[in-house]
Amino acid sequence: MIETRGLGHAYPGGPSLPFGDVVVPQGGTLLLRGPSGSGKSTWLALAAGLLTPQAGEMLVAGQSVAALRAGERDRWRARCIGFLPQKLFLSEALSVAENLALVHFASGLPADRAAIAHALEALNVGALAARKPSQLSGGQAQRVALARALLLRPPVLLVDEPTASLDDASCADALALLRQGAAQTGATLVIATHDARVLQALPETQMLAFRASTAEATA
Ligand code: ADP
Ligand code: MG
């Protein structure tokens, strides 16, 4: 579940970004739609507790993110937030399986090979566990990054511009995959996008509209 009230953010010297109120039930899907620079990635960073909002309130998986102290916040994020950034950040020094094991390491958990194999298999990339990220296609790399995001079965999955560099067929595949991954773990799914194809592919989905900030328009 995600709920916001009067949420807003402004970077130092940057535009003021007011966000509309939203309530997303657990297991629901929310699309953040709007042009580049309208604040979608900022909203995701607020939901992940990577930024503290300057106005309003945001409850994510039952937790007021702003109320968490710095140390608690990292633990909470590791447990509750799956994040699929636009740039996937897979380490080339590590195999696919080792990239997932980093999640356990970062969360202070013992590496769980069975869970890693299961997460990769659930997204049909189990056979690629020993490869290096450079030996994957773009679509395979996205599956691996999604498996990593879902490894600890977080209640919330945040995804930033998943289709920006994909052709039409891959775009449909990526969206199906995200919905499948979120459904498998019961996660609330948030997708930030300026891609009209996503809005067409998910017409019934709850949406939060973002508008270009005024500072950006005059810049
Ligand atoms: P979107 O994801 O919709 O493209 P962003 O959330 O990335 O939008 O950016 C919203 C606005 O905030 C833009 O004007 C952008 O330039 C600005 N912005 C983003 N990140 C920072 C930052 N770290 N410091 C200052 N301004 C930023
Ligand atoms: Mg963005």
JSON list of C-alpha atoms and ligand atoms in Angstrom, two decimals:
[
{"chain": "A", "resi": 1, "resn": "MET", "atom": "CA", "xyz": [0.00, 0.00, 0.00]},
{"chain": "A", "resi": 2, "resn": "ILE", "atom": "CA", "xyz": [1.18, 3.50, -0.80]},
{"chain": "A", "resi": 3, "resn": "GLU", "atom": "CA", "xyz": [-0.55, 6.69, 0.32]},
{"chain": "A", "resi": 4, "resn": "THR", "atom": "CA", "xyz": [0.50, 10.31, -0.12]},
{"chain": "A", "resi": 5, "resn": "ARG", "atom": "CA", "xyz": [-1.02, 13.53, 1.21]},
{"chain": "A", "resi": 6, "resn": "GLY", "atom": "CA", "xyz": [0.18, 16.95, 0.11]},
{"chain": "A", "resi": 7, "resn": "LEU", "atom": "CA", "xyz": [3.52, 15.52, -0.96]},
{"chain": "A", "resi": 8, "resn": "GLY", "atom": "CA", "xyz": [6.02, 17.94, -2.48]},
{"chain": "A", "resi": 9, "resn": "HIS", "atom": "CA", "xyz": [9.72, 18.33, -3.03]},
{"chain": "A", "resi": 10, "resn": "ALA", "atom": "CA", "xyz": [12.18, 21.00, -4.17]},
{"chain": "A", "resi": 11, "resn": "TYR", "atom": "CA", "xyz": [15.88, 20.49, -4.75]},
{"chain": "A", "resi": 12, "resn": "PRO", "atom": "CA", "xyz": [18.14, 23.34, -3.61]},
{"chain": "A", "resi": 13, "resn": "GLY", "atom": "CA", "xyz": [17.88, 25.97, -6.35]},
{"chain": "A", "resi": 14, "resn": "GLY", "atom": "CA", "xyz": [15.57, 23.69, -8.32]},
{"chain": "A", "resi": 15, "resn": "PRO", "atom": "CA", "xyz": [11.91, 23.86, -9.25]},
{"chain": "A", "resi": 16, "resn": "SER", "atom": "CA", "xyz": [9.20, 23.20, -6.68]},
{"chain": "A", "resi": 17, "resn": "LEU", "atom": "CA", "xyz": [7.56, 19.87, -7.44]},
{"chain": "A", "resi": 18, "resn": "PRO", "atom": "CA", "xyz": [4.04, 19.41, -6.00]},
{"chain": "A", "resi": 19, "resn": "PHE", "atom": "CA", "xyz": [2.62, 15.89, -6.33]},
{"chain": "A", "resi": 20, "resn": "GLY", "atom": "CA", "xyz": [-1.03, 14.90, -6.45]},
{"chain": "A", "resi": 21, "resn": "ASP", "atom": "CA", "xyz": [-2.45, 12.74, -3.66]},
{"chain": "A", "resi": 22, "resn": "VAL", "atom": "CA", "xyz": [-2.67, 9.04, -4.32]},
{"chain": "A", "resi": 23, "resn": "VAL", "atom": "CA", "xyz": [-3.75, 5.82, -2.56]},
{"chain": "A", "resi": 24, "resn": "VAL", "atom": "CA", "xyz": [-2.60, 2.54, -4.09]},
{"chain": "A", "resi": 25, "resn": "PRO", "atom": "CA", "xyz": [-3.82, -0.70, -2.48]},
{"chain": "A", "resi": 26, "resn": "GLN", "atom": "CA", "xyz": [-1.34, -3.47, -1.69]},
{"chain": "A", "resi": 27, "resn": "GLY", "atom": "CA", "xyz": [-0.70, -5.46, -4.86]},
{"chain": "A", "resi": 28, "resn": "GLY", "atom": "CA", "xyz": [-2.05, -2.63, -7.05]},
{"chain": "A", "resi": 29, "resn": "THR", "atom": "CA", "xyz": [-0.29, -0.93, -9.94]},
{"chain": "A", "resi": 30, "resn": "LEU", "atom": "CA", "xyz": [0.33, 2.82, -10.29]},
{"chain": "A", "resi": 31, "resn": "LEU", "atom": "CA", "xyz": [1.65, 4.60, -13.36]},
{"chain": "A", "resi": 32, "resn": "LEU", "atom": "CA", "xyz": [3.54, 7.86, -12.86]},
{"chain": "A", "resi": 33, "resn": "ARG", "atom": "CA", "xyz": [3.10, 9.63, -16.17]},
{"chain": "A", "resi": 34, "resn": "GLY", "atom": "CA", "xyz": [4.44, 12.92, -17.37]},
{"chain": "A", "resi": 35, "resn": "PRO", "atom": "CA", "xyz": [7.14, 14.55, -19.47]},
{"chain": "A", "resi": 36, "resn": "SER", "atom": "CA", "xyz": [10.83, 14.41, -18.77]},
{"chain": "A", "resi": 37, "resn": "GLY", "atom": "CA", "xyz": [11.78, 16.65, -15.86]},
{"chain": "A", "resi": 38, "resn": "SER", "atom": "CA", "xyz": [8.31, 16.60, -14.27]},
{"chain": "A", "resi": 39, "resn": "GLY", "atom": "CA", "xyz": [9.42, 14.81, -11.10]},
{"chain": "A", "resi": 40, "resn": "LYS", "atom": "CA", "xyz": [8.69, 11.11, -11.63]},
{"chain": "A", "resi": 41, "resn": "SER", "atom": "CA", "xyz": [12.13, 9.89, -10.60]},
{"chain": "A", "resi": 42, "resn": "THR", "atom": "CA", "xyz": [12.00, 12.25, -7.63]},
{"chain": "A", "resi": 43, "resn": "TRP", "atom": "CA", "xyz": [8.70, 10.67, -6.53]},
{"chain": "A", "resi": 44, "resn": "LEU", "atom": "CA", "xyz": [10.31, 7.22, -6.75]},
{"chain": "A", "resi": 45, "resn": "ALA", "atom": "CA", "xyz": [13.30, 8.42, -4.71]},
{"chain": "A", "resi": 46, "resn": "LEU", "atom": "CA", "xyz": [10.89, 9.75, -2.06]},
{"chain": "A", "resi": 47, "resn": "ALA", "atom": "CA", "xyz": [9.03, 6.41, -1.99]},
{"chain": "A", "resi": 48, "resn": "ALA", "atom": "CA", "xyz": [12.34, 4.57, -1.57]},
{"chain": "A", "resi": 49, "resn": "GLY", "atom": "CA", "xyz": [13.40, 6.89, 1.25]},
{"chain": "A", "resi": 50, "resn": "LEU", "atom": "CA", "xyz": [16.37, 8.12, -0.76]},
{"chain": "A", "resi": 51, "resn": "LEU", "atom": "CA", "xyz": [15.06, 11.67, -0.38]},
{"chain": "A", "resi": 52, "resn": "THR", "atom": "CA", "xyz": [13.08, 13.25, 2.45]},
{"chain": "A", "resi": 53, "resn": "PRO", "atom": "CA", "xyz": [9.98, 15.16, 1.32]},
{"chain": "A", "resi": 54, "resn": "GLN", "atom": "CA", "xyz": [9.86, 18.87, 2.07]},
{"chain": "A", "resi": 55, "resn": "ALA", "atom": "CA", "xyz": [6.09, 18.88, 2.27]},
{"chain": "A", "resi": 56, "resn": "GLY", "atom": "CA", "xyz": [3.37, 16.40, 3.04]},
{"chain": "A", "resi": 57, "resn": "GLU", "atom": "CA", "xyz": [3.32, 12.77, 3.96]},
{"chain": "A", "resi": 58, "resn": "MET", "atom": "CA", "xyz": [4.05, 9.51, 2.26]},
{"chain": "A", "resi": 59, "resn": "LEU", "atom": "CA", "xyz": [3.18, 6.09, 3.65]},
{"chain": "A", "resi": 60, "resn": "VAL", "atom": "CA", "xyz": [4.91, 3.20, 1.92]},
{"chain": "A", "resi": 61, "resn": "ALA", "atom": "CA", "xyz": [4.08, -0.36, 2.98]},
{"chain": "A", "resi": 62, "resn": "GLY", "atom": "CA", "xyz": [2.46, 1.08, 6.12]},
{"chain": "A", "resi": 63, "resn": "GLN", "atom": "CA", "xyz": [5.51, 3.16, 7.04]},
{"chain": "A", "resi": 64, "resn": "SER", "atom": "CA", "xyz": [5.93, 6.92, 7.09]},
{"chain": "A", "resi": 65, "resn": "VAL", "atom": "CA", "xyz": [9.25, 7.08, 5.29]},
{"chain": "A", "resi": 66, "resn": "ALA", "atom": "CA", "xyz": [10.18, 10.52, 6.68]},
{"chain": "A", "resi": 67, "resn": "ALA", "atom": "CA", "xyz": [9.70, 9.21, 10.23]},
{"chain": "A", "resi": 68, "resn": "LEU", "atom": "CA", "xyz": [12.52, 6.67, 9.84]},
{"chain": "A", "resi": 69, "resn": "ARG", "atom": "CA", "xyz": [15.95, 7.63, 11.15]},
{"chain": "A", "resi": 70, "resn": "ALA", "atom": "CA", "xyz": [18.87, 7.34, 8.73]},
{"chain": "A", "resi": 71, "resn": "GLY", "atom": "CA", "xyz": [20.09, 3.92, 9.91]},
{"chain": "A", "resi": 72, "resn": "GLU", "atom": "CA", "xyz": [16.59, 2.48, 10.10]},
{"chain": "A", "resi": 73, "resn": "ARG", "atom": "CA", "xyz": [15.86, 3.77, 6.67]},
{"chain": "A", "resi": 74, "resn": "ASP", "atom": "CA", "xyz": [18.54, 1.69, 4.98]},
{"chain": "A", "resi": 75, "resn": "ARG", "atom": "CA", "xyz": [17.27, -1.47, 6.69]},
{"chain": "A", "resi": 76, "resn": "TRP", "atom": "CA", "xyz": [13.67, -0.62, 5.87]},
{"chain": "A", "resi": 77, "resn": "ARG", "atom": "CA", "xyz": [14.58, 0.03, 2.20]},
{"chain": "A", "resi": 78, "resn": "ALA", "atom": "CA", "xyz": [16.48, -3.24, 1.90]},
{"chain": "A", "resi": 79, "resn": "ARG", "atom": "CA", "xyz": [13.50, -5.16, 3.24]},
{"chain": "A", "resi": 80, "resn": "CYS", "atom": "CA", "xyz": [10.56, -3.29, 1.73]},
{"chain": "A", "resi": 81, "resn": "ILE", "atom": "CA", "xyz": [11.64, -1.72, -1.55]},
{"chain": "A", "resi": 82, "resn": "GLY", "atom": "CA", "xyz": [12.52, -3.42, -4.79]},
{"chain": "A", "resi": 83, "resn": "PHE", "atom": "CA", "xyz": [14.00, -0.88, -7.16]},
{"chain": "A", "resi": 84, "resn": "LEU", "atom": "CA", "xyz": [14.51, -1.27, -10.89]},
{"chain": "A", "resi": 85, "resn": "PRO", "atom": "CA", "xyz": [16.33, 1.87, -12.00]},
{"chain": "A", "resi": 86, "resn": "GLN", "atom": "CA", "xyz": [16.61, 3.00, -15.60]},
{"chain": "A", "resi": 87, "resn": "LYS", "atom": "CA", "xyz": [20.31, 2.20, -15.53]},
{"chain": "A", "resi": 88, "resn": "LEU", "atom": "CA", "xyz": [20.48, -1.35, -14.18]},
{"chain": "A", "resi": 89, "resn": "PHE", "atom": "CA", "xyz": [23.78, -1.14, -12.24]},
{"chain": "A", "resi": 90, "resn": "LEU", "atom": "CA", "xyz": [24.81, -4.79, -12.62]},
{"chain": "A", "resi": 91, "resn": "SER", "atom": "CA", "xyz": [28.42, -5.23, -11.56]},
{"chain": "A", "resi": 92, "resn": "GLU", "atom": "CA", "xyz": [30.62, -6.50, -14.39]},
{"chain": "A", "resi": 93, "resn": "ALA", "atom": "CA", "xyz": [33.12, -7.87, -11.84]},
{"chain": "A", "resi": 94, "resn": "LEU", "atom": "CA", "xyz": [30.50, -10.38, -10.66]},
{"chain": "A", "resi": 95, "resn": "SER", "atom": "CA", "xyz": [28.43, -13.16, -12.19]},
{"chain": "A", "resi": 96, "resn": "VAL", "atom": "CA", "xyz": [24.65, -12.84, -12.43]},
{"chain": "A", "resi": 97, "resn": "ALA", "atom": "CA", "xyz": [24.19, -14.99, -9.30]},
{"chain": "A", "resi": 98, "resn": "GLU", "atom": "CA", "xyz": [26.81, -12.98, -7.41]},
{"chain": "A", "resi": 99, "resn": "ASN", "atom": "CA", "xyz": [25.06, -9.75, -8.37]},
{"chain": "A", "resi": 100, "resn": "LEU", "atom": "CA", "xyz": [21.96, -11.10, -6.64]},
{"chain": "A", "resi": 101, "resn": "ALA", "atom": "CA", "xyz": [24.00, -12.30, -3.66]},
{"chain": "A", "resi": 102, "resn": "LEU", "atom": "CA", "xyz": [25.02, -8.66, -3.13]},
{"chain": "A", "resi": 103, "resn": "VAL", "atom": "CA", "xyz": [21.42, -8.03, -2.04]},
{"chain": "A", "resi": 104, "resn": "HIS", "atom": "CA", "xyz": [21.79, -10.54, 0.79]},
{"chain": "A", "resi": 105, "resn": "PHE", "atom": "CA", "xyz": [25.17, -9.08, 1.71]},
{"chain": "A", "resi": 106, "resn": "ALA", "atom": "CA", "xyz": [23.86, -5.50, 1.75]},
{"chain": "A", "resi": 107, "resn": "SER", "atom": "CA", "xyz": [20.94, -6.56, 3.93]},
{"chain": "A", "resi": 108, "resn": "GLY", "atom": "CA", "xyz": [23.12, -8.40, 6.45]},
{"chain": "A", "resi": 109, "resn": "LEU", "atom": "CA", "xyz": [21.57, -11.73, 5.45]},
{"chain": "A", "resi": 110, "resn": "PRO", "atom": "CA", "xyz": [23.46, -14.95, 4.70]},
{"chain": "A", "resi": 111, "resn": "ALA", "atom": "CA", "xyz": [23.71, -15.62, 0.96]},
{"chain": "A", "resi": 112, "resn": "ASP", "atom": "CA", "xyz": [20.80, -17.86, 0.00]},
{"chain": "A", "resi": 113, "resn": "ARG", "atom": "CA", "xyz": [21.70, -19.76, -3.17]},
{"chain": "A", "resi": 114, "resn": "ALA", "atom": "CA", "xyz": [18.34, -21.49, -3.38]},
{"chain": "A", "resi": 115, "resn": "ALA", "atom": "CA", "xyz": [16.48, -18.18, -3.19]},
{"chain": "A", "resi": 116, "resn": "ILE", "atom": "CA", "xyz": [18.76, -16.72, -5.87]},
{"chain": "A", "resi": 117, "resn": "ALA", "atom": "CA", "xyz": [18.21, -19.70, -8.18]},
{"chain": "A", "resi": 118, "resn": "HIS", "atom": "CA", "xyz": [14.46, -19.48, -7.58]},
{"chain": "A", "resi": 119, "resn": "ALA", "atom": "CA", "xyz": [14.32, -15.74, -8.29]},
{"chain": "A", "resi": 120, "resn": "LEU", "atom": "CA", "xyz": [16.26, -16.18, -11.55]},
{"chain": "A", "resi": 121, "resn": "GLU", "atom": "CA", "xyz": [14.18, -19.18, -12.62]},
{"chain": "A", "resi": 122, "resn": "ALA", "atom": "CA", "xyz": [10.93, -17.33, -11.93]},
{"chain": "A", "resi": 123, "resn": "LEU", "atom": "CA", "xyz": [11.99, -14.88, -14.64]},
{"chain": "A", "resi": 124, "resn": "ASN", "atom": "CA", "xyz": [13.36, -17.52, -17.01]},
{"chain": "A", "resi": 125, "resn": "VAL", "atom": "CA", "xyz": [17.01, -16.57, -16.59]},
{"chain": "A", "resi": 126, "resn": "GLY", "atom": "CA", "xyz": [18.06, -19.43, -14.32]},
{"chain": "A", "resi": 127, "resn": "ALA", "atom": "CA", "xyz": [20.40, -20.78, -16.98]},
{"chain": "A", "resi": 128, "resn": "LEU", "atom": "CA", "xyz": [22.35, -17.49, -17.05]},
{"chain": "A", "resi": 129, "resn": "ALA", "atom": "CA", "xyz": [23.44, -17.52, -13.39]},
{"chain": "A", "resi": 130, "resn": "ALA", "atom": "CA", "xyz": [27.14, -17.99, -14.15]},
{"chain": "A", "resi": 131, "resn": "ARG", "atom": "CA", "xyz": [27.36, -15.35, -16.89]},
{"chain": "A", "resi": 132, "resn": "LYS", "atom": "CA", "xyz": [28.78, -11.87, -16.59]},
{"chain": "A", "resi": 133, "resn": "PRO", "atom": "CA", "xyz": [26.36, -8.99, -17.25]},
{"chain": "A", "resi": 134, "resn": "SER", "atom": "CA", "xyz": [28.16, -8.14, -20.53]},
{"chain": "A", "resi": 135, "resn": "GLN", "atom": "CA", "xyz": [27.22, -11.63, -21.80]},
{"chain": "A", "resi": 136, "resn": "LEU", "atom": "CA", "xyz": [23.49, -10.85, -21.52]},
{"chain": "A", "resi": 137, "resn": "SER", "atom": "CA", "xyz": [21.13, -9.28, -24.05]},
{"chain": "A", "resi": 138, "resn": "GLY", "atom": "CA", "xyz": [19.36, -6.10, -22.97]},
{"chain": "A", "resi": 139, "resn": "GLY", "atom": "CA", "xyz": [16.18, -8.04, -22.23]},
{"chain": "A", "resi": 140, "resn": "GLN", "atom": "CA", "xyz": [18.05, -10.68, -20.23]},
{"chain": "A", "resi": 141, "resn": "ALA", "atom": "CA", "xyz": [19.83, -8.00, -18.23]},
{"chain": "A", "resi": 142, "resn": "GLN", "atom": "CA", "xyz": [16.48, -6.41, -17.41]},
{"chain": "A", "resi": 143, "resn": "ARG", "atom": "CA", "xyz": [15.14, -9.79, -16.23]},
{"chain": "A", "resi": 144, "resn": "VAL", "atom": "CA", "xyz": [18.20, -10.27, -14.03]},
{"chain": "A", "resi": 145, "resn": "ALA", "atom": "CA", "xyz": [17.79, -6.78, -12.55]},
{"chain": "A", "resi": 146, "resn": "LEU", "atom": "CA", "xyz": [14.12, -7.51, -11.90]},
{"chain": "A", "resi": 147, "resn": "ALA", "atom": "CA", "xyz": [14.99, -10.83, -10.23]},
{"chain": "A", "resi": 148, "resn": "ARG", "atom": "CA", "xyz": [17.43, -8.90, -8.05]},
{"chain": "A", "resi": 149, "resn": "ALA", "atom": "CA", "xyz": [14.78, -6.31, -7.17]},
{"chain": "A", "resi": 150, "resn": "LEU", "atom": "CA", "xyz": [12.33, -9.06, -6.16]},
{"chain": "A", "resi": 151, "resn": "LEU", "atom": "CA", "xyz": [14.82, -11.36, -4.42]},
{"chain": "A", "resi": 152, "resn": "LEU", "atom": "CA", "xyz": [13.70, -10.48, -0.88]},
{"chain": "A", "resi": 153, "resn": "ARG", "atom": "CA", "xyz": [10.04, -10.37, -1.97]},
{"chain": "A", "resi": 154, "resn": "PRO", "atom": "CA", "xyz": [9.60, -6.70, -1.07]},
{"chain": "A", "resi": 155, "resn": "PRO", "atom": "CA", "xyz": [6.03, -5.38, -0.70]},
{"chain": "A", "resi": 156, "resn": "VAL", "atom": "CA", "xyz": [6.81, -2.52, -3.11]},
{"chain": "A", "resi": 157, "resn": "LEU", "atom": "CA", "xyz": [8.44, -2.58, -6.54]},
{"chain": "A", "resi": 158, "resn": "LEU", "atom": "CA", "xyz": [9.52, 0.77, -8.02]},
{"chain": "A", "resi": 159, "resn": "VAL", "atom": "CA", "xyz": [10.45, 0.87, -11.70]},
{"chain": "A", "resi": 160, "resn": "ASP", "atom": "CA", "xyz": [11.90, 3.87, -13.55]},
{"chain": "A", "resi": 161, "resn": "GLU", "atom": "CA", "xyz": [11.32, 4.16, -17.32]},
{"chain": "A", "resi": 162, "resn": "PRO", "atom": "CA", "xyz": [11.50, 0.43, -18.08]},
{"chain": "A", "resi": 163, "resn": "THR", "atom": "CA", "xyz": [10.68, 0.77, -21.78]},
{"chain": "A", "resi": 164, "resn": "ALA", "atom": "CA", "xyz": [12.61, 3.87, -22.83]},
{"chain": "A", "resi": 165, "resn": "SER", "atom": "CA", "xyz": [15.11, 2.07, -25.06]},
{"chain": "A", "resi": 166, "resn": "LEU", "atom": "CA", "xyz": [12.95, -0.87, -26.17]},
{"chain": "A", "resi": 167, "resn": "ASP", "atom": "CA", "xyz": [11.26, -1.65, -29.48]},
{"chain": "A", "resi": 168, "resn": "ASP", "atom": "CA", "xyz": [7.50, -2.31, -29.49]},
{"chain": "A", "resi": 169, "resn": "ALA", "atom": "CA", "xyz": [7.71, -6.09, -29.01]},
{"chain": "A", "resi": 170, "resn": "SER", "atom": "CA", "xyz": [10.25, -5.80, -26.18]},
{"chain": "A", "resi": 171, "resn": "CYS", "atom": "CA", "xyz": [8.17, -3.03, -24.62]},
{"chain": "A", "resi": 172, "resn": "ALA", "atom": "CA", "xyz": [5.14, -5.34, -24.36]},
{"chain": "A", "resi": 173, "resn": "ASP", "atom": "CA", "xyz": [7.37, -8.15, -23.01]},
{"chain": "A", "resi": 174, "resn": "ALA", "atom": "CA", "xyz": [8.91, -5.89, -20.37]},
{"chain": "A", "resi": 175, "resn": "LEU", "atom": "CA", "xyz": [5.50, -4.73, -19.12]},
{"chain": "A", "resi": 176, "resn": "ALA", "atom": "CA", "xyz": [4.18, -8.29, -18.98]},
{"chain": "A", "resi": 177, "resn": "LEU", "atom": "CA", "xyz": [7.28, -9.31, -17.08]},
{"chain": "A", "resi": 178, "resn": "LEU", "atom": "CA", "xyz": [6.92, -6.51, -14.53]},
{"chain": "A", "resi": 179, "resn": "ARG", "atom": "CA", "xyz": [3.29, -7.41, -13.89]},
{"chain": "A", "resi": 180, "resn": "GLN", "atom": "CA", "xyz": [4.20, -11.09, -13.63]},
{"chain": "A", "resi": 181, "resn": "GLY", "atom": "CA", "xyz": [7.05, -10.39, -11.20]},
{"chain": "A", "resi": 182, "resn": "ALA", "atom": "CA", "xyz": [4.92, -8.13, -9.02]},
{"chain": "A", "resi": 183, "resn": "ALA", "atom": "CA", "xyz": [2.04, -10.64, -9.07]},
{"chain": "A", "resi": 184, "resn": "GLN", "atom": "CA", "xyz": [4.35, -13.50, -8.05]},
{"chain": "A", "resi": 185, "resn": "THR", "atom": "CA", "xyz": [5.43, -11.63, -4.94]},
{"chain": "A", "resi": 186, "resn": "GLY", "atom": "CA", "xyz": [2.22, -9.66, -4.27]},
{"chain": "A", "resi": 187, "resn": "ALA", "atom": "CA", "xyz": [4.15, -6.40, -4.59]},
{"chain": "A", "resi": 188, "resn": "THR", "atom": "CA", "xyz": [2.59, -3.01, -5.20]},
{"chain": "A", "resi": 189, "resn": "LEU", "atom": "CA", "xyz": [4.03, -1.94, -8.57]},
{"chain": "A", "resi": 190, "resn": "VAL", "atom": "CA", "xyz": [4.88, 1.66, -9.47]},
{"chain": "A", "resi": 191, "resn": "ILE", "atom": "CA", "xyz": [6.08, 2.41, -13.00]},
{"chain": "A", "resi": 192, "resn": "ALA", "atom": "CA", "xyz": [7.37, 5.87, -13.92]},
{"chain": "A", "resi": 193, "resn": "THR", "atom": "CA", "xyz": [7.12, 6.49, -17.64]},
{"chain": "A", "resi": 194, "resn": "HIS", "atom": "CA", "xyz": [6.84, 9.08, -20.38]},
{"chain": "A", "resi": 195, "resn": "ASP", "atom": "CA", "xyz": [6.30, 6.31, -22.94]},
{"chain": "A", "resi": 196, "resn": "ALA", "atom": "CA", "xyz": [2.84, 6.52, -24.54]},
{"chain": "A", "resi": 197, "resn": "ARG", "atom": "CA", "xyz": [3.02, 2.80, -25.35]},
{"chain": "A", "resi": 198, "resn": "VAL", "atom": "CA", "xyz": [2.93, 1.97, -21.64]},
{"chain": "A", "resi": 199, "resn": "LEU", "atom": "CA", "xyz": [-0.23, 4.01, -21.16]},
{"chain": "A", "resi": 200, "resn": "GLN", "atom": "CA", "xyz": [-1.81, 2.22, -24.12]},
{"chain": "A", "resi": 201, "resn": "ALA", "atom": "CA", "xyz": [-0.73, -1.21, -22.89]},
{"chain": "A", "resi": 202, "resn": "LEU", "atom": "CA", "xyz": [-2.08, -0.65, -19.36]},
{"chain": "A", "resi": 203, "resn": "PRO", "atom": "CA", "xyz": [-5.25, 1.37, -20.01]},
{"chain": "A", "resi": 204, "resn": "GLU", "atom": "CA", "xyz": [-7.16, 0.43, -16.85]},
{"chain": "A", "resi": 205, "resn": "THR", "atom": "CA", "xyz": [-4.27, 1.21, -14.54]},
{"chain": "A", "resi": 206, "resn": "GLN", "atom": "CA", "xyz": [-4.35, 3.82, -11.80]},
{"chain": "A", "resi": 207, "resn": "MET", "atom": "CA", "xyz": [-2.37, 6.89, -12.84]},
{"chain": "A", "resi": 208, "resn": "LEU", "atom": "CA", "xyz": [-0.72, 9.89, -11.25]},
{"chain": "A", "resi": 209, "resn": "ALA", "atom": "CA", "xyz": [-0.12, 12.71, -13.73]},
{"chain": "A", "resi": 210, "resn": "PHE", "atom": "CA", "xyz": [2.99, 14.89, -13.48]},
{"chain": "A", "resi": 211, "resn": "ARG", "atom": "CA", "xyz": [3.27, 18.27, -15.15]},
{"chain": "A", "resi": 212, "resn": "ALA", "atom": "CA", "xyz": [6.38, 19.95, -16.45]},
{"chain": "A", "resi": 213, "resn": "SER", "atom": "CA", "xyz": [7.64, 22.26, -13.72]},
{"chain": "A", "resi": 214, "resn": "THR", "atom": "CA", "xyz": [7.48, 25.99, -14.44]},
{"chain": "A", "resi": 215, "resn": "ALA", "atom": "CA", "xyz": [11.21, 26.48, -13.71]},
{"chain": "A", "resi": 216, "resn": "GLU", "atom": "CA", "xyz": [11.98, 23.85, -16.31]},
{"chain": "A", "resi": 217, "resn": "ALA", "atom": "CA", "xyz": [9.72, 25.53, -18.87]},
{"chain": "A", "resi": 218, "resn": "THR", "atom": "CA", "xyz": [11.58, 28.81, -18.62]},
{"chain": "A", "resi": 219, "resn": "ALA", "atom": "CA", "xyz": [15.05, 27.25, -18.38]},
{"chain": "B", "resi": 1, "resn": "ADP", "atom": "P1", "xyz": [11.56, 12.96, -14.38]},
{"chain": "B", "resi": 1, "resn": "ADP", "atom": "O1", "xyz": [11.96, 11.68, -13.74]},
{"chain": "B", "resi": 1, "resn": "ADP", "atom": "O2", "xyz": [10.07, 13.13, -14.52]},
{"chain": "B", "resi": 1, "resn": "ADP", "atom": "O3", "xyz": [12.27, 13.20, -15.66]},
{"chain": "B", "resi": 1, "resn": "ADP", "atom": "P2", "xyz": [13.08, 14.19, -12.22]},
{"chain": "B", "resi": 1, "resn": "ADP", "atom": "O4", "xyz": [12.43, 13.76, -10.96]},
{"chain": "B", "resi": 1, "resn": "ADP", "atom": "O5", "xyz": [14.32, 13.47, -12.62]},
{"chain": "B", "resi": 1, "resn": "ADP", "atom": "O6", "xyz": [11.99, 14.15, -13.39]},
{"chain": "B", "resi": 1, "resn": "ADP", "atom": "O7", "xyz": [13.43, 15.72, -12.13]},
{"chain": "B", "resi": 1, "resn": "ADP", "atom": "C1", "xyz": [12.48, 16.70, -11.72]},
{"chain": "B", "resi": 1, "resn": "ADP", "atom": "C2", "xyz": [13.15, 18.06, -11.66]},
{"chain": "B", "resi": 1, "resn": "ADP", "atom": "O8", "xyz": [14.10, 18.09, -10.61]},
{"chain": "B", "resi": 1, "resn": "ADP", "atom": "C3", "xyz": [13.90, 18.46, -12.92]},
{"chain": "B", "resi": 1, "resn": "ADP", "atom": "O9", "xyz": [13.76, 19.84, -13.07]},
{"chain": "B", "resi": 1, "resn": "ADP", "atom": "C4", "xyz": [15.33, 18.09, -12.60]},
{"chain": "B", "resi": 1, "resn": "ADP", "atom": "O10", "xyz": [16.23, 18.87, -13.32]},
{"chain": "B", "resi": 1, "resn": "ADP", "atom": "C5", "xyz": [15.39, 18.38, -11.13]},
{"chain": "B", "resi": 1, "resn": "ADP", "atom": "N1", "xyz": [16.35, 17.51, -10.40]},
{"chain": "B", "resi": 1, "resn": "ADP", "atom": "C6", "xyz": [16.38, 16.15, -10.42]},
{"chain": "B", "resi": 1, "resn": "ADP", "atom": "N2", "xyz": [17.36, 15.66, -9.62]},
{"chain": "B", "resi": 1, "resn": "ADP", "atom": "C7", "xyz": [17.98, 16.75, -9.09]},
{"chain": "B", "resi": 1, "resn": "ADP", "atom": "C8", "xyz": [19.06, 16.94, -8.16]},
{"chain": "B", "resi": 1, "resn": "ADP", "atom": "N3", "xyz": [19.70, 15.90, -7.63]},
{"chain": "B", "resi": 1, "resn": "ADP", "atom": "N4", "xyz": [19.40, 18.21, -7.83]},
{"chain": "B", "resi": 1, "resn": "ADP", "atom": "C9", "xyz": [18.75, 19.27, -8.35]},
{"chain": "B", "resi": 1, "resn": "ADP", "atom": "N5", "xyz": [17.71, 19.17, -9.21]},
{"chain": "B", "resi": 1, "resn": "ADP", "atom": "C10", "xyz": [17.33, 17.94, -9.59]},
{"chain": "B", "resi": 2, "resn": "MG", "atom": "MG", "xyz": [13.15, 10.17, -14.55]}
]
